[in-house]
mmCIF file with all atom_site columns, C-alpha atoms in Angstrom:
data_model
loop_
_atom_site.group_PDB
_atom_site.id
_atom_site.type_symbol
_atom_site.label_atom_id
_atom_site.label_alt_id
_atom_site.label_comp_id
_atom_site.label_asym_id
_atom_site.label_entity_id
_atom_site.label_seq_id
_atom_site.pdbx_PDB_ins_code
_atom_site.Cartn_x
_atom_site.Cartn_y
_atom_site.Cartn_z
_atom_site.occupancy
_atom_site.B_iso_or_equiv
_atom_site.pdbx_formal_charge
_atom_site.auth_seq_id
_atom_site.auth_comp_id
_atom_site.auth_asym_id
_atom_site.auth_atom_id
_atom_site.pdbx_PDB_model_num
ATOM 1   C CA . UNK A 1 1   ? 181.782 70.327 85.823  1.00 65.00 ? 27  UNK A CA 1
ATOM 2   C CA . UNK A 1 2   ? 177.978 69.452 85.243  1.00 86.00 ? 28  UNK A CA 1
ATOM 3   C CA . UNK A 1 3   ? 175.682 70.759 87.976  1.00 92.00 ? 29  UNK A CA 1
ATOM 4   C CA . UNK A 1 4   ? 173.014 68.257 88.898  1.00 93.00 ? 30  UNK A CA 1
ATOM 5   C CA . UNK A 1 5   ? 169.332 68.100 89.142  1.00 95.00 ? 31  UNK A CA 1
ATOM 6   C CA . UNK A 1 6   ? 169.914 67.808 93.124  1.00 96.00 ? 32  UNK A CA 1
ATOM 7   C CA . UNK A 1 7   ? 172.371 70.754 93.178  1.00 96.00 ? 33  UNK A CA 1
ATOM 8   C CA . UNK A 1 8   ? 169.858 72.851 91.628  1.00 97.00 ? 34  UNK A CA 1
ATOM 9   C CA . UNK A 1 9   ? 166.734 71.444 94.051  1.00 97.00 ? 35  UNK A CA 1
ATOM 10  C CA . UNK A 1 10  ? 169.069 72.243 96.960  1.00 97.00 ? 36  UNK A CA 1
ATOM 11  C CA . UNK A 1 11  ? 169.771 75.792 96.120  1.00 98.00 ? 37  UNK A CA 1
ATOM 12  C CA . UNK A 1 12  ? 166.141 76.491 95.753  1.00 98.00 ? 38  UNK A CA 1
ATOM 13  C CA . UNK A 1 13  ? 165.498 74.594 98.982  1.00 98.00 ? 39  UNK A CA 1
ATOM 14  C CA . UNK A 1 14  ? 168.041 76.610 100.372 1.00 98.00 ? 40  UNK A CA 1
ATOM 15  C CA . UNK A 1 15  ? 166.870 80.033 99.651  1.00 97.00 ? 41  UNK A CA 1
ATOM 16  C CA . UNK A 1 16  ? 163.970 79.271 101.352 1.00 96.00 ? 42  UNK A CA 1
ATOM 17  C CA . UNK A 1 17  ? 165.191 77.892 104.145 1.00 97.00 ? 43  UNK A CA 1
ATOM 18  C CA . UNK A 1 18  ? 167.751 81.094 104.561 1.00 96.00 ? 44  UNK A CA 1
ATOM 19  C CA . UNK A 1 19  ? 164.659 83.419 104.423 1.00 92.00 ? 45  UNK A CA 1
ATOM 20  C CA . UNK A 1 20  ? 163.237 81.732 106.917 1.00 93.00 ? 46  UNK A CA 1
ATOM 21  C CA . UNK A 1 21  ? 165.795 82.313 109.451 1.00 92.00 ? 47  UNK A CA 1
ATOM 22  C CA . UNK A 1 22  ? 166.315 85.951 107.913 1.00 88.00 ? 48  UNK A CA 1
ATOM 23  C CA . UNK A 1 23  ? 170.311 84.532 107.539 1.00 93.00 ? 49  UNK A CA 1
ATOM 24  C CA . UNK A 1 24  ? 170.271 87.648 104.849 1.00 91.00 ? 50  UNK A CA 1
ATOM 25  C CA . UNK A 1 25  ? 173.963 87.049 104.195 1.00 94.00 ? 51  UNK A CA 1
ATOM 26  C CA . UNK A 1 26  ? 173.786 83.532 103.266 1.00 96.00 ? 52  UNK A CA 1
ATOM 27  C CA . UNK A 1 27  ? 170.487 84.221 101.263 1.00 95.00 ? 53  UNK A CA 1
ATOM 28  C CA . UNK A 1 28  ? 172.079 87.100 98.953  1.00 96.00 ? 54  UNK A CA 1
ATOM 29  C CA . UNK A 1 29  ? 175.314 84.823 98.575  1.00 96.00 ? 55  UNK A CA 1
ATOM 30  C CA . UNK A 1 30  ? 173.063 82.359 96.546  1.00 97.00 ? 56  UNK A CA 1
ATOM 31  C CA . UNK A 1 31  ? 172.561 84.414 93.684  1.00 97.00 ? 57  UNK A CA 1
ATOM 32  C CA . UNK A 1 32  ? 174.641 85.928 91.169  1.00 96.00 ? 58  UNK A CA 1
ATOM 33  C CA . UNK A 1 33  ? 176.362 89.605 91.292  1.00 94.00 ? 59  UNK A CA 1
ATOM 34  C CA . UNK A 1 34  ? 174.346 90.664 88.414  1.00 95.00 ? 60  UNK A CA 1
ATOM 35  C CA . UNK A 1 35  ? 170.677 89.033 89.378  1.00 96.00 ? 61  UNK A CA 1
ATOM 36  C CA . UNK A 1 36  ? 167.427 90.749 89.000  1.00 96.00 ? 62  UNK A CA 1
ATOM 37  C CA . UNK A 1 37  ? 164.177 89.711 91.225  1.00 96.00 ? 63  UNK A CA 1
ATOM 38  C CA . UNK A 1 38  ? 160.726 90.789 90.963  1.00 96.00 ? 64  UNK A CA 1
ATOM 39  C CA . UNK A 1 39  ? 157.408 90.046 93.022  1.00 93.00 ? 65  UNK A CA 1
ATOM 40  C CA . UNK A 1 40  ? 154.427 89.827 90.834  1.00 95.00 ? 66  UNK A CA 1
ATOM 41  C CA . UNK A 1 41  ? 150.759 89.293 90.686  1.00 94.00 ? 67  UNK A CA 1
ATOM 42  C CA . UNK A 1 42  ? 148.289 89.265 88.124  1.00 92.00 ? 68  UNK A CA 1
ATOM 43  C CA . UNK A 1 43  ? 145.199 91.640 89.097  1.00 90.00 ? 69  UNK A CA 1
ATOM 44  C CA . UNK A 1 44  ? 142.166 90.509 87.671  1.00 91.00 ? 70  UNK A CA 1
ATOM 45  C CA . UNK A 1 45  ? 140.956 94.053 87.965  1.00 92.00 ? 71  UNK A CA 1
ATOM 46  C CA . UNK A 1 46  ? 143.848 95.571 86.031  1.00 92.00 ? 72  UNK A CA 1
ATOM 47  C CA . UNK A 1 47  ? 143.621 92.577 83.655  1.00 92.00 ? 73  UNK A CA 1
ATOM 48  C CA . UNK A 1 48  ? 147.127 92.483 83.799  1.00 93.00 ? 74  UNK A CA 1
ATOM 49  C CA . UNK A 1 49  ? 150.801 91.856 86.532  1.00 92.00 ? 75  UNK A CA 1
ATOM 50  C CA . UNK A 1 50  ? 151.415 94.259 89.317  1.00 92.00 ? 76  UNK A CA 1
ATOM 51  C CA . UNK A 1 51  ? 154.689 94.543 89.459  1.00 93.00 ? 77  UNK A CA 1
ATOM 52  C CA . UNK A 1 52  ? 155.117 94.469 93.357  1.00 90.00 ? 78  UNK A CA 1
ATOM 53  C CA . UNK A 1 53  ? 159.019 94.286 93.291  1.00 89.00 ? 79  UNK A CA 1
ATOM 54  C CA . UNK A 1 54  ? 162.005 95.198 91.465  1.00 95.00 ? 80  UNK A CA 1
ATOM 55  C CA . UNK A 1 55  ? 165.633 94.478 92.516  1.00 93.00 ? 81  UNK A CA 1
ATOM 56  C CA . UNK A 1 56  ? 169.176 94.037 91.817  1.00 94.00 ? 82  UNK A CA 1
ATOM 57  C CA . UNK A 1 57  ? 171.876 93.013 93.788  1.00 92.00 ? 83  UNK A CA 1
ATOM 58  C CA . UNK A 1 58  ? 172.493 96.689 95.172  1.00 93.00 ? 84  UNK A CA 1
ATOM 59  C CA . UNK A 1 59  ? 168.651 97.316 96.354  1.00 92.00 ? 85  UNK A CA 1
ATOM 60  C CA . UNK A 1 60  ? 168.154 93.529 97.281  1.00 89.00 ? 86  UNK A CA 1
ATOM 61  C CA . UNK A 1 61  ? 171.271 94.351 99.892  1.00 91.00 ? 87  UNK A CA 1
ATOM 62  C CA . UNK A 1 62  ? 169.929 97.762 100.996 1.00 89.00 ? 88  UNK A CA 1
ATOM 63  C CA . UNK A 1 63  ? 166.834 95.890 101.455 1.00 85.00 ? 89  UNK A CA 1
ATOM 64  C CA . UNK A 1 64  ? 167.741 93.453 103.612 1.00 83.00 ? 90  UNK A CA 1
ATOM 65  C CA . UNK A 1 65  ? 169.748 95.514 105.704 1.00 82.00 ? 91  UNK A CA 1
ATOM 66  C CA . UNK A 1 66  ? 167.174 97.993 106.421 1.00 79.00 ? 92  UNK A CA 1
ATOM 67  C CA . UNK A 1 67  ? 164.841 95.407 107.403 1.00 74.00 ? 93  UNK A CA 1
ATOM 68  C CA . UNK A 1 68  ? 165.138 96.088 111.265 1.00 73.00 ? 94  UNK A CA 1
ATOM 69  C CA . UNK A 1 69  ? 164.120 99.776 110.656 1.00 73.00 ? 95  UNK A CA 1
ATOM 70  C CA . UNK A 1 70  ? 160.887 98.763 109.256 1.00 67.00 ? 96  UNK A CA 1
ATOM 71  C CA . UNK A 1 71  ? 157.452 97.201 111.346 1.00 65.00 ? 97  UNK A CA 1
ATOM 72  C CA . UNK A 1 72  ? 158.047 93.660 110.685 1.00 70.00 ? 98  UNK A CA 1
ATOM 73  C CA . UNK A 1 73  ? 154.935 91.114 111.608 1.00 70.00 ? 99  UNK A CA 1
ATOM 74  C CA . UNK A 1 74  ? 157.125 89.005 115.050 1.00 80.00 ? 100 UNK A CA 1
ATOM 75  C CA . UNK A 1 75  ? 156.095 85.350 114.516 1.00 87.00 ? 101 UNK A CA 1
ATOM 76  C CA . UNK A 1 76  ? 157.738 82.603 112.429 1.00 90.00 ? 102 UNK A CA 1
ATOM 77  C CA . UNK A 1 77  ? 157.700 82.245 108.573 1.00 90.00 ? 103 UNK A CA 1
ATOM 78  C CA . UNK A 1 78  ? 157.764 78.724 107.211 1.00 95.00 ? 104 UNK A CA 1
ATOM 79  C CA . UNK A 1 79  ? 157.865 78.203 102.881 1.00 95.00 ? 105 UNK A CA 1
ATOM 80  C CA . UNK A 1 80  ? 156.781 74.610 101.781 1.00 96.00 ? 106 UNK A CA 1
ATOM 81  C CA . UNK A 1 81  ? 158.462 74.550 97.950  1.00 97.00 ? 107 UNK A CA 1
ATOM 82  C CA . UNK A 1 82  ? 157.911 71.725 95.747  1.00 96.00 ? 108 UNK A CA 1
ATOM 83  C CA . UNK A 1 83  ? 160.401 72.370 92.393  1.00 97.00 ? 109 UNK A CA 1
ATOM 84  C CA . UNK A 1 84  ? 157.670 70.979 90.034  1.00 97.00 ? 110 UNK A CA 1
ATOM 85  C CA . UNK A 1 85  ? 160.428 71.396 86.948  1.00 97.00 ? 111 UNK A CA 1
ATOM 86  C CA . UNK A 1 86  ? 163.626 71.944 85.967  1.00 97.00 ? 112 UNK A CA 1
ATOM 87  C CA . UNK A 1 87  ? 164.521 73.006 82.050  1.00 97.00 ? 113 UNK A CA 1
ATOM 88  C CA . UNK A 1 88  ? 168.176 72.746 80.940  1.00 95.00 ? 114 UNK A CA 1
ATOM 89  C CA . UNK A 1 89  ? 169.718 75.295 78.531  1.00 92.00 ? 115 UNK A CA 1
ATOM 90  C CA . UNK A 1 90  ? 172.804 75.282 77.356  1.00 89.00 ? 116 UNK A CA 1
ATOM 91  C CA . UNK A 1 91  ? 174.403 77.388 80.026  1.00 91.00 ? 117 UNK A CA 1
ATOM 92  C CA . UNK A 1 92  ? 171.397 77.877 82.965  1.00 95.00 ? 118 UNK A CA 1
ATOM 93  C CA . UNK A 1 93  ? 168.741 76.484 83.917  1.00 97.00 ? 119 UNK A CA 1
ATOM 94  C CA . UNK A 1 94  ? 164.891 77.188 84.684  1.00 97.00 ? 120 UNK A CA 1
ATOM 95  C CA . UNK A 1 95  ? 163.282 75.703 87.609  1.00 98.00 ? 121 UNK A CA 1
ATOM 96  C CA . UNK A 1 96  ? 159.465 76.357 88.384  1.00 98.00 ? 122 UNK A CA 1
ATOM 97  C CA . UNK A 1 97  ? 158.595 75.710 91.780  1.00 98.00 ? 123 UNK A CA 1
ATOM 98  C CA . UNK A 1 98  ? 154.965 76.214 93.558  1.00 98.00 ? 124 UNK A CA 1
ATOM 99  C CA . UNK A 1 99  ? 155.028 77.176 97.421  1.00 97.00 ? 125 UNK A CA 1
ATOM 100 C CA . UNK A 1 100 ? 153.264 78.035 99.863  1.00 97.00 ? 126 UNK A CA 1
ATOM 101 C CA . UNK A 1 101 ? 154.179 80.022 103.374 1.00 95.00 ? 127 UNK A CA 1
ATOM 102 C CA . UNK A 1 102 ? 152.859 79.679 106.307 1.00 95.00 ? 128 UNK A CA 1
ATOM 103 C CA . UNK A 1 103 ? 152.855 82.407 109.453 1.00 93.00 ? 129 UNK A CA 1
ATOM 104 C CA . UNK A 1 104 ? 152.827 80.838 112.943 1.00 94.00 ? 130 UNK A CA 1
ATOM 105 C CA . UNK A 1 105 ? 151.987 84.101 115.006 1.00 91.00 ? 131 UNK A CA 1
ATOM 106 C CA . UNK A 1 106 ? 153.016 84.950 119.018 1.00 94.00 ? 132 UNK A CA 1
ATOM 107 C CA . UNK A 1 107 ? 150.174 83.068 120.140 1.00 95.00 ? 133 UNK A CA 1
ATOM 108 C CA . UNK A 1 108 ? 151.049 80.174 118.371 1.00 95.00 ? 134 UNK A CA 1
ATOM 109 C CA . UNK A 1 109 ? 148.370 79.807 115.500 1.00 96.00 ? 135 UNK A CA 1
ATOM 110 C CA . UNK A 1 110 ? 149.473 79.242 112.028 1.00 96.00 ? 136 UNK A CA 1
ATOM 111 C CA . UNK A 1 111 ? 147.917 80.224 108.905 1.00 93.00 ? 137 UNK A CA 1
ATOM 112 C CA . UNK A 1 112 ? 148.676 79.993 105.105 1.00 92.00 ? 138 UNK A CA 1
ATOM 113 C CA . UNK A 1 113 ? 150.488 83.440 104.525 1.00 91.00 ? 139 UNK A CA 1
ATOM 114 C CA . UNK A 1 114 ? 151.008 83.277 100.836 1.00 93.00 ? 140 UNK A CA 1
ATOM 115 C CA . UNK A 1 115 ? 150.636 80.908 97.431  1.00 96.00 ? 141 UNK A CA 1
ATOM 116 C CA . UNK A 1 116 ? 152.768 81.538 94.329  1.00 97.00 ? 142 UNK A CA 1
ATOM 117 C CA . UNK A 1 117 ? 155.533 80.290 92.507  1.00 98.00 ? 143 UNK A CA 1
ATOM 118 C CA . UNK A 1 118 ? 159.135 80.966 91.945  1.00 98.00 ? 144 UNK A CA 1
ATOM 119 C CA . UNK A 1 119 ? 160.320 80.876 88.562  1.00 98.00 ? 145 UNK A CA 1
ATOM 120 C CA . UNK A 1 120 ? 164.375 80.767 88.839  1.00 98.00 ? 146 UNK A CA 1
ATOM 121 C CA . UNK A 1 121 ? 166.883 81.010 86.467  1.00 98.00 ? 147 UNK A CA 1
ATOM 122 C CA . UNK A 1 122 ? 169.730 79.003 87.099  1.00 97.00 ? 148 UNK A CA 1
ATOM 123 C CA . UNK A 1 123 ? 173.670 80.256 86.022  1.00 96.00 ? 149 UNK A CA 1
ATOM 124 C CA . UNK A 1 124 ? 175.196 76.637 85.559  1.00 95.00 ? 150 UNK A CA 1
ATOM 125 C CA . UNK A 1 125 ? 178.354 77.347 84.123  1.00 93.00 ? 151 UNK A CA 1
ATOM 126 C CA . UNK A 1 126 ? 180.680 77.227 87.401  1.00 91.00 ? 152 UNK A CA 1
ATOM 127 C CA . UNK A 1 127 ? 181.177 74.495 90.162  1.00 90.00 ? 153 UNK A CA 1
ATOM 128 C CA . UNK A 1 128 ? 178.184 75.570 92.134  1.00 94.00 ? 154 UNK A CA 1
ATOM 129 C CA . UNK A 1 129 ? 174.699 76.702 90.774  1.00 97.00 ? 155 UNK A CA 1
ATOM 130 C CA . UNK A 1 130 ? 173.697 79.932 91.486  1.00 97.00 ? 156 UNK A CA 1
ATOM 131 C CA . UNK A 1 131 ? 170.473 81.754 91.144  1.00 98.00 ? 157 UNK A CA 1
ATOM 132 C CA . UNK A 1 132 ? 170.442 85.161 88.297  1.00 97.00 ? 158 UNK A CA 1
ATOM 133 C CA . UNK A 1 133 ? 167.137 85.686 88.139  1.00 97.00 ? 159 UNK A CA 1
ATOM 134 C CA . UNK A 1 134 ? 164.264 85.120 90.782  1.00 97.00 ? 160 UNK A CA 1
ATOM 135 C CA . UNK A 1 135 ? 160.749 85.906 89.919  1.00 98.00 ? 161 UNK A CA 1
ATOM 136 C CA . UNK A 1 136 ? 158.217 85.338 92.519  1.00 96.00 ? 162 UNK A CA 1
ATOM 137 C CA . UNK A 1 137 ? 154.333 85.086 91.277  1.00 97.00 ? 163 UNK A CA 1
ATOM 138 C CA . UNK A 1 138 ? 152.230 85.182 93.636  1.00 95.00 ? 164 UNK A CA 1
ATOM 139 C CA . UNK A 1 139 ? 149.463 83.865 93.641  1.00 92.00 ? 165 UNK A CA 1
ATOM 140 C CA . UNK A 1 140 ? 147.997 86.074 96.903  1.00 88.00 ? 166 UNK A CA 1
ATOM 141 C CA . UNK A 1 141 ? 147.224 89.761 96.422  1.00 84.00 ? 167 UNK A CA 1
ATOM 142 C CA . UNK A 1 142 ? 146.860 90.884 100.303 1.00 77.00 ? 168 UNK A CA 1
ATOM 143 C CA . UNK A 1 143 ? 149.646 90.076 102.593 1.00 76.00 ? 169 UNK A CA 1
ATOM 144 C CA . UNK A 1 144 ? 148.720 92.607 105.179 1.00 70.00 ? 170 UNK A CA 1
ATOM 145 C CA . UNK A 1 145 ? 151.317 94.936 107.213 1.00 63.00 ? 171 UNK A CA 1
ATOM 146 C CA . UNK A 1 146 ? 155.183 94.181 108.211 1.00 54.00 ? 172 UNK A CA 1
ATOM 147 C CA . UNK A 1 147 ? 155.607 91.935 105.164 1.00 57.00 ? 173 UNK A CA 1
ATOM 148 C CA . UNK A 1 148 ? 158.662 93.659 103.596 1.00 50.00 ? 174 UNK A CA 1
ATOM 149 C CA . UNK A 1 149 ? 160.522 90.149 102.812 1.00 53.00 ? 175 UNK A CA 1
#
């Protein structure tokens, strides 16, 4: 079965959407057993990527589900994605896609959080798409306290 362009701009959609409910289940059932993600931004100091993040599916899991033991910030999270391209391979496929979060605090104000792009590859070889590797460039260097996800 060929997965389509739309199949793959929902599952991005998707991830962002489960993230922003913290539906952690649903989120980690989007990607592949074997998938890697890493968080990175360049540092114009270093003249060269910090490498904020580094997971598989094991410390993606334990992450996720030691997120209530950590200070987390208690407004909402909102990402805006646009997927700006998708690139077919034989069997995956690479989709770049700017975003940008917003934080809507207690008190009701909202302000840009974070800038960046994903860069996802896509396993394409089954019925439904799934993402097996998510790398997250960001564009923002200081996210402040209680950002763990």
């Amino acid at each position: 079965m060929t997965i389509l362009d739309d199949q793959i701009k929902e599952l991005v959609n998707q991830s962002c959407l489960y993230i922003d409910d913290g539906d952690w289940p649903n989120y980690l059932s989007l990607f592949t057993t074997d998938f890697t993600y890493r968080i990175l931004c360049y540092s114009p100091e270093l003249r060269k990527d910090m490498v904020w993040m580094e997971q598989d599916r094991k410390g993606m899991t334990n992450l996720v589900n030691n997120l209530e033991n950590h200070i987390t910030r208690q407004g909402r999270f909102m990402h805006q994605v646009q997927i700006a391209a998708i690139n077919r391979k034989q069997t995956f496929a690479e989709t770049i896609s700017p975003f940008l979060v917003v934080y809507t605090g207690l008190e009701g104000i909202t302000k840009i959080f974070a800038a960046g792009r994903y860069i996802d590859v896509i396993d394409t070889t089954s019925d439904k798409p799934l993402i097996s590797n998510r790398k997250v460039v960001l564009d923002t260097r200081d996210l402040g306290r209680g950002s763990h996800f």
